[in-house]
C-alpha positions as a Markdown table, in Angstrom:
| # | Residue | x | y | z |
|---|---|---|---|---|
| 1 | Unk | 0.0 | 0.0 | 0.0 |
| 2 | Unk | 1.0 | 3.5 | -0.1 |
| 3 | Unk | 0.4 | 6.8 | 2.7 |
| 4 | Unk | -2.9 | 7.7 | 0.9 |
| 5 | Unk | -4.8 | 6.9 | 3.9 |
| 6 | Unk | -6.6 | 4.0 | 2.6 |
| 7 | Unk | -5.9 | 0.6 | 4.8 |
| 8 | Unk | -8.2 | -2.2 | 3.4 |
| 9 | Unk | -9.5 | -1.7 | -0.4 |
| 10 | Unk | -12.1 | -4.4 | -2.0 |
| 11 | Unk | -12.1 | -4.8 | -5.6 |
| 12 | Unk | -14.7 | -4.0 | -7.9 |
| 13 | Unk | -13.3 | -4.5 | -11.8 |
| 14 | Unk | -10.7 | -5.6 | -13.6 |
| 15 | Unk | -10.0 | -2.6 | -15.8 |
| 16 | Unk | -8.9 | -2.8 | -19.8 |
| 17 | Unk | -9.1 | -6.6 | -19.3 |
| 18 | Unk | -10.9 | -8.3 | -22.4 |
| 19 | Unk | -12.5 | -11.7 | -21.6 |
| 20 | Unk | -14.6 | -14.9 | -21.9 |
| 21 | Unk | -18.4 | -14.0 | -21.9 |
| 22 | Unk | -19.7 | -14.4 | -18.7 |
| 23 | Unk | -16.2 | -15.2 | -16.6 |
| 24 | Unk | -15.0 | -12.6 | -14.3 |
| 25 | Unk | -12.1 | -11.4 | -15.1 |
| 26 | Unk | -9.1 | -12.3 | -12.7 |
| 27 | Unk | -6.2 | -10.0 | -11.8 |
| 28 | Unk | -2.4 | -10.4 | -11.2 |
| 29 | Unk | 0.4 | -8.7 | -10.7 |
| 30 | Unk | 0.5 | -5.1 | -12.9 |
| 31 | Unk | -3.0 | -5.3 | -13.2 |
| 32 | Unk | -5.0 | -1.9 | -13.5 |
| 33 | Unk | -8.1 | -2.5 | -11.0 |
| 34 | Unk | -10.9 | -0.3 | -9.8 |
| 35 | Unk | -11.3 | -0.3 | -5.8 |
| 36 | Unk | -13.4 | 1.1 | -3.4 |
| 37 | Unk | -11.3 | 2.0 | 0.5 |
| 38 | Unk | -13.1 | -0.4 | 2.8 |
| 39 | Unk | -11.1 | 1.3 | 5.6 |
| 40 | Unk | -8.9 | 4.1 | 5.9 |
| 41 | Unk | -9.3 | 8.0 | 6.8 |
| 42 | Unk | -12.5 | 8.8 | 6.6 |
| 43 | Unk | -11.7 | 11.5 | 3.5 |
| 44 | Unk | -10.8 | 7.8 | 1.6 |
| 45 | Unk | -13.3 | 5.9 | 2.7 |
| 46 | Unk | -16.4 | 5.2 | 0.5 |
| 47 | Unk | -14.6 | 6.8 | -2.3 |
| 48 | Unk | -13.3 | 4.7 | -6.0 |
| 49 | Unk | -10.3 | 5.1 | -6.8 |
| 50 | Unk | -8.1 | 3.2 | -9.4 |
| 51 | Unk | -5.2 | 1.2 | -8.5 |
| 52 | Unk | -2.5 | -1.3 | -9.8 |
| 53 | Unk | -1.8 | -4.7 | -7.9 |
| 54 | Unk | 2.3 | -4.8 | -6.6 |
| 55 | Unk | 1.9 | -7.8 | -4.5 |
| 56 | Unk | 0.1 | -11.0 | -4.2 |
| 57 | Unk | -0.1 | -13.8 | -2.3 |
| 58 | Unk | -1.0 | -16.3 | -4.9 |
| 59 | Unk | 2.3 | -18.0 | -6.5 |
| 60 | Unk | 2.8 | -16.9 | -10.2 |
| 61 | Unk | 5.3 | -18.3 | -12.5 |
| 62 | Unk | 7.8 | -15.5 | -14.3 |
| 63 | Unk | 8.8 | -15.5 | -18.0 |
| 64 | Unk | 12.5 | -17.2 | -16.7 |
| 65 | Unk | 10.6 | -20.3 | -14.8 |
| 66 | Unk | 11.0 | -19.1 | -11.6 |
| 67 | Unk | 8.1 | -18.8 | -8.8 |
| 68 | Unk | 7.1 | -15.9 | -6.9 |
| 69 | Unk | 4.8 | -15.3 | -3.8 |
| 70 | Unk | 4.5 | -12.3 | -1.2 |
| 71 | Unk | 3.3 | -12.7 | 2.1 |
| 72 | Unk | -0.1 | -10.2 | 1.5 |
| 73 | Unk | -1.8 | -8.7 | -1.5 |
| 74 | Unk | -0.8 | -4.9 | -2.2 |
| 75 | Unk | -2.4 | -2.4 | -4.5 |
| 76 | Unk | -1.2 | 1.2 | -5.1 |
| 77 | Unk | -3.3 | 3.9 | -5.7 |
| 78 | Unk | -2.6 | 5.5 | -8.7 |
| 79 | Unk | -4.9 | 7.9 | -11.5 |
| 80 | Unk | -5.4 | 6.5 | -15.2 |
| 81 | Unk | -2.5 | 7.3 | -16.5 |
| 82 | Unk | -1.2 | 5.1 | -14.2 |
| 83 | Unk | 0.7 | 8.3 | -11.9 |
| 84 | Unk | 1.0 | 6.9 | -7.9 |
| 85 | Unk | -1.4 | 9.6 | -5.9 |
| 86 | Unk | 0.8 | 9.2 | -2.9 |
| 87 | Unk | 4.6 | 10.2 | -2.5 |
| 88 | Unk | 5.7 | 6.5 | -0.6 |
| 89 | Unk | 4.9 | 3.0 | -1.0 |
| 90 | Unk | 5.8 | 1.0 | 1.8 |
| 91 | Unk | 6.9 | -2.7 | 0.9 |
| 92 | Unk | 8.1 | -4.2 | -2.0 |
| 93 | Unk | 6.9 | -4.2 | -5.4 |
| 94 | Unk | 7.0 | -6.9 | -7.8 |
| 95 | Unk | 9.0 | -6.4 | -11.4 |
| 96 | Unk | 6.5 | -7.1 | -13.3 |
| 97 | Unk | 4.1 | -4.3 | -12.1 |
| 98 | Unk | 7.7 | -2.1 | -12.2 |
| 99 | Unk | 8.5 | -2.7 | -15.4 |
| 100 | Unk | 4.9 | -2.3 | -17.0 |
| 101 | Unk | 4.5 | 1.5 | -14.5 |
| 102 | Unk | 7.3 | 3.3 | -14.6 |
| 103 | Unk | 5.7 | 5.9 | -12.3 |
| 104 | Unk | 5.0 | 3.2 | -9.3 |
| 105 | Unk | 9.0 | 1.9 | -10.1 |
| 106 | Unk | 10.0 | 5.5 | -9.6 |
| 107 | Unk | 8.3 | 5.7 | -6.4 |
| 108 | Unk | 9.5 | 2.0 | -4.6 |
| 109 | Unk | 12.2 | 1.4 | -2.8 |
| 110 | Unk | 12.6 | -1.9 | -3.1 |
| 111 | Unk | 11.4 | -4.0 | -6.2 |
| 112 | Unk | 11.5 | -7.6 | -6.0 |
């Protein structure tokens, strides 16, 4: 997460993701997501914001074979264009969601 105020988000949509009829779309890591603050300060809360996934505790493969998995799922809130709306993320951030926003690599400190 970053110091945007918001603690727990829930998702609500998968955004730009094209799909099966009828299946709902899944995200990963780098993902673009819409997200509603569940908790948080209360100027956050009840509010949608978009956001891209940095962590996730699911194991996914990477292009060279090997597997990764984070202890939690993070998101960072970020605009359209994909710009982070707070100035620090705490944890690390995957390279895949790095590579694909250069604004959120900008702003990490550690990218795994």
């Amino acid at each position: 997460m970053d110091n945007t105020g918001a603690k727990v988000v829930q998702l609500i949509t998968v955004l730009k993701k094209g799909g099966v009829a009828r299946r709902y779309p899944a995200a990963g890591v780098g993902d673009m997501i819409r997200v509603t603050v569940r908790r948080g300060t209360p100027e956050t809360r009840r509010q949608i914001f978009d956001a891209v996934i940095v962590r996730q505790a699911r194991p996914f493969r990477r292009v060279d074979g090997t597997w990764v998995q984070f202890e939690d799922n993070a998101c960072v809130i970020t605009n359209r264009r994909g710009e982070v709306q707070g100035s620090d993320i705490k944890g690390p951030v995957s390279r895949e969601a790095a590579e694909r926003w250069p604004r959120i690599a900008a702003t990490a400190k550690q990218i795994v």
